[in-house]
Amino acid sequence: MFDSERYREEVLDPARKNGNTPPADLLLRYGIDPGRPPRGDAFDAHLTTVVKYWRQLGTQRIAYRKIVEALNAAHRQLAESDLLSTEHFLKDRERVAQATGAALEEIVKDLAGDPVVSAAALTATAARLGGGAATEAKLRALLGRRRIRVIDELWPLPESPPARGSTVLRSIRTLGLPLSLHVLADGRPAVDFTLRAGLRVDGRPLTADRFGVVRERVERGKQDDRKTATDNLLTAMTAALRDGTLDQLVLWELTEAVRPAAGLGKLRVVAREANRLGLQREEAEEFALAVLNRGGVAPVQRDVAAEVEELLGAGSLRAAERLVLAMPADQGAEVRDRVRAAAGRVDELASRAQREIAAGRPEHAAELLAIAVREAADDTDLAGRLRMLAPPPAPAVRAGTAAGDRVTISWTPSPARTGGIAYQVVRTRQRPAGSATDGDVIGRTDGNELADTRAPAGDDLHYTVFASRSDGVWSPGATAGPVSLLPEVTGVSAVADESSVRVTWSARPDVTGCTVLREPDGIPVKAGRNGFSDEDLEPGVEYRYLIRAGYPALSAGITVNATPQAAPKEVPDLAVEPLPGQDPGRLRLAWTLPASGEVTLRSSTHRPRWNRGAEITGAELTSYGKELVGRTDPAANRRAALVLPMPAGRLFVTAFSSGGGRAIVGPTVSVTNIAPVTDLRARRAGPVVRLSWTWPDGVALVRVHWWPEDGSPERAEQVDCWLRAYRDDGGLQLTTGVGPVRISVATVSRDGEGETVGSPVGARVAGSGVPVNYRFVQAGTFRRKTRLELTSDQPCPLPNLVVVQSPGRVVPLRPEQGTPVARIPAQRLEPGRPVSVEVPVQATRGPYRLGCFVDDHSGHGPDVVLKGVPGGG
């Protein structure tokens, strides 16, 4: 989106200052983002918007007419040459950048011989290159790298000899001095001085006392021409020092002294001569630049009408009126009318404001004055009248203590008709504030909310809000209150043992005392300033305590719960159990619940320093390792289990039983994240299942569990298999029976710390299968119907079956090789009682084949072996 204000400030204003020369970079000239230039219709629409803005600005703002004329002329030339396109703009930008870069390098080489250069020369050079402010900035950066200083303002040199100049010149010629200041040398070859920011000799301001010292020295000599010349010189210099013209006198002398060197036209020669005469080196370089540029820069032609236009746009009406008086009478008729009209509007607004004040409507007057001040911001009288009008007060103020330790004050903003309203909040006790300084000032803001973080507790506090447009002029106050701050105690901590509860907290210094009630019975408990102890309580009962702080009024109170507990008992056991069929990256920890106490499992990279059964404090418990948190499995017979991700590396897990502020150390198990077996395979041969797998590196023992598919893993049978036996036997053979079973194989690591079982890998092995015979029978009139008959010599659960039809004479070997034409739901198949199902064969012109298959996509259906002859036609 085209930002006209930004475009005017960043493109048009620099172009005006560079001689009303349009930027050479076309993208910059038309305000196009080089990173995302529009194309096609979007490009044309953007150019239309920019050109329309030129015309509008040239019509409304006199100061921009010349640059707008130049832009329009260049635009017409591009249009006639058919060069208004994104592609040309981008290509031309590269050309301009290369040409400008090469030109800048040449210019820097030419300037490299001088230590300083004038900013006016850079501006003129940048304008000649068509780059404007951006090119000037690049040129400044290149010169900075070569340590060439840019002088923004040349040293103003005197145009004519100053007063006493002839006297000084005669005296120094008689004395043979290069400059009048050398009379202070006292036998030295020269004096060091600076001049640009005020005359200082040898680092100090020059005073009449220093001339007096020289005069005393001269007075001791004999009377001759030199003494007379010295006396005349000192008299002239003292007088110039007194009337403040000594700086100009010395500068004129210096300019005359370097005139022969300036004739050579070399900046370094002039600077060296000025430095030899005593001027500090950097100032000598700046002085030489001013001498060589004297008369070389054309005087700037002031565009007074444009300056008046800018003053009006900036809201400086009074300055514009003064500048209009300096314009020739036959010029600037249009801008004179604009200034006259603006002054009339401001005067009318001021008069109306005065009438509104007299009518008792100060806010209407403030609105009118604010409009007037926008046009005449430099009118101090108008601004002062606006500041003296107090805004209306805030309609409503609210104060509350929701935060507990602070008071929050909010208010409805003042219905002022002008902006810039600030608010001051004042706190008082027992009564509202009478003025903006009558009480404790909480703060000042241009928003509508403040927080009092230092409010005293227990007092009736009033908060009054005052509105203002300027310091010292306040609206009437609007008050909320009274409100009483009653903060609660903080840092509450409760510890319970077998028959008591101890609670501690932190209280503010101004708390007079605390009361405690044990609920739900409301029994008072004796409490100190920072806590209490409640004795002779019943274990296993949860007690709730209401704690209220007194100031002396009581706070609302906070509650804390605590439950005395019987002494904890040690956890009997802790084991790592396999999770068949689960993600191998998880483990299951199981334990038997103790008679009393809450069980916590904590893990660490080292064993606990306490022996099993040791009693430790709660602080010692929390300092060991970290607590394990995971999914809790349901268990029975006082068993509990926790399932959590398998940790990396070796960890020690300890079961702690805690209660009553104590903890008992239980058993510790070692958990090592060892690699599982891979490529587990199981093959059944009747009641025997043969297993094989790939052993991970460094593992020589695995533990195998198996159990009936409809049984419980907790009753699984177990066998350990060593790597050597596995290799000798070519695998592991299990006698599982003919039914389907579940098998898990877990790697095992043994070391000095004990035994660690890795993540198990599971498999399901189907049963040996019951033979089921099937056949397709042609039936009905003309044998047009097909039936499927299923028989078995032993009872079995028949799974879901599917019949598929395949075109041609090729028998389907899998269900997906044909189109399903019939599905037989699972049912019981008994010997001597065949199952017969009619099959709706699809009509086909050629031969076809039928096949029957188990339709159990889960793979967990009953195990049967289908035997039969595929049908067909």
Short mmCIF file of N, CA, C and O in Angstrom, two decimals, residues 33 38 66 94 183 237 258 486 643 672 700 778 858:
data_model
loop_
_atom_site.label_atom_id
_atom_site.label_comp_id
_atom_site.label_asym_id
_atom_site.label_seq_id
_atom_site.Cartn_x
_atom_site.Cartn_y
_atom_site.Cartn_z
N ASP A 33 8.89 -0.75 -3.56
CA ASP A 33 9.75 -1.60 -2.75
C ASP A 33 10.59 -2.48 -3.67
O ASP A 33 10.04 -3.32 -4.39
N PRO A 38 5.78 -4.58 -7.76
CA PRO A 38 4.55 -5.09 -8.39
C PRO A 38 4.76 -5.30 -9.89
O PRO A 38 5.65 -4.70 -10.50
N LYS A 66 8.00 22.83 -8.06
CA LYS A 66 9.13 22.65 -8.96
C LYS A 66 9.51 21.17 -9.09
O LYS A 66 9.75 20.67 -10.18
N GLU A 94 19.97 -1.38 -11.72
CA GLU A 94 21.32 -1.95 -11.73
C GLU A 94 22.31 -1.03 -12.44
O GLU A 94 23.43 -0.84 -11.98
N VAL A 183 52.67 38.15 20.44
CA VAL A 183 53.23 39.05 21.43
C VAL A 183 53.22 38.39 22.80
O VAL A 183 53.92 38.82 23.72
N MET A 237 44.43 45.12 21.40
CA MET A 237 43.95 43.77 21.72
C MET A 237 43.12 43.76 23.00
O MET A 237 42.11 43.03 23.11
N VAL A 258 47.68 33.82 5.53
CA VAL A 258 47.78 32.63 4.66
C VAL A 258 47.41 32.95 3.22
O VAL A 258 47.33 32.03 2.38
N LEU A 486 -6.14 -5.72 53.71
CA LEU A 486 -5.90 -6.75 54.73
C LEU A 486 -5.20 -7.93 54.07
O LEU A 486 -5.81 -8.95 53.75
N VAL A 643 3.89 -47.52 34.79
CA VAL A 643 4.44 -47.68 33.45
C VAL A 643 4.99 -46.32 33.01
O VAL A 643 4.30 -45.31 33.10
N THR A 672 18.58 -50.80 33.22
CA THR A 672 19.52 -50.47 32.16
C THR A 672 18.82 -50.54 30.82
O THR A 672 18.14 -51.53 30.52
N ALA A 700 24.35 -61.70 25.98
CA ALA A 700 24.57 -63.15 25.94
C ALA A 700 23.43 -63.94 26.59
O ALA A 700 23.49 -65.17 26.65
N GLN A 778 -23.26 -77.62 -7.13
CA GLN A 778 -24.26 -77.06 -8.04
C GLN A 778 -25.60 -77.66 -7.66
O GLN A 778 -25.77 -78.87 -7.57
N SER A 858 -7.94 -58.83 11.50
CA SER A 858 -7.14 -58.54 12.69
C SER A 858 -6.05 -59.57 12.92
O SER A 858 -5.08 -59.33 13.60
#
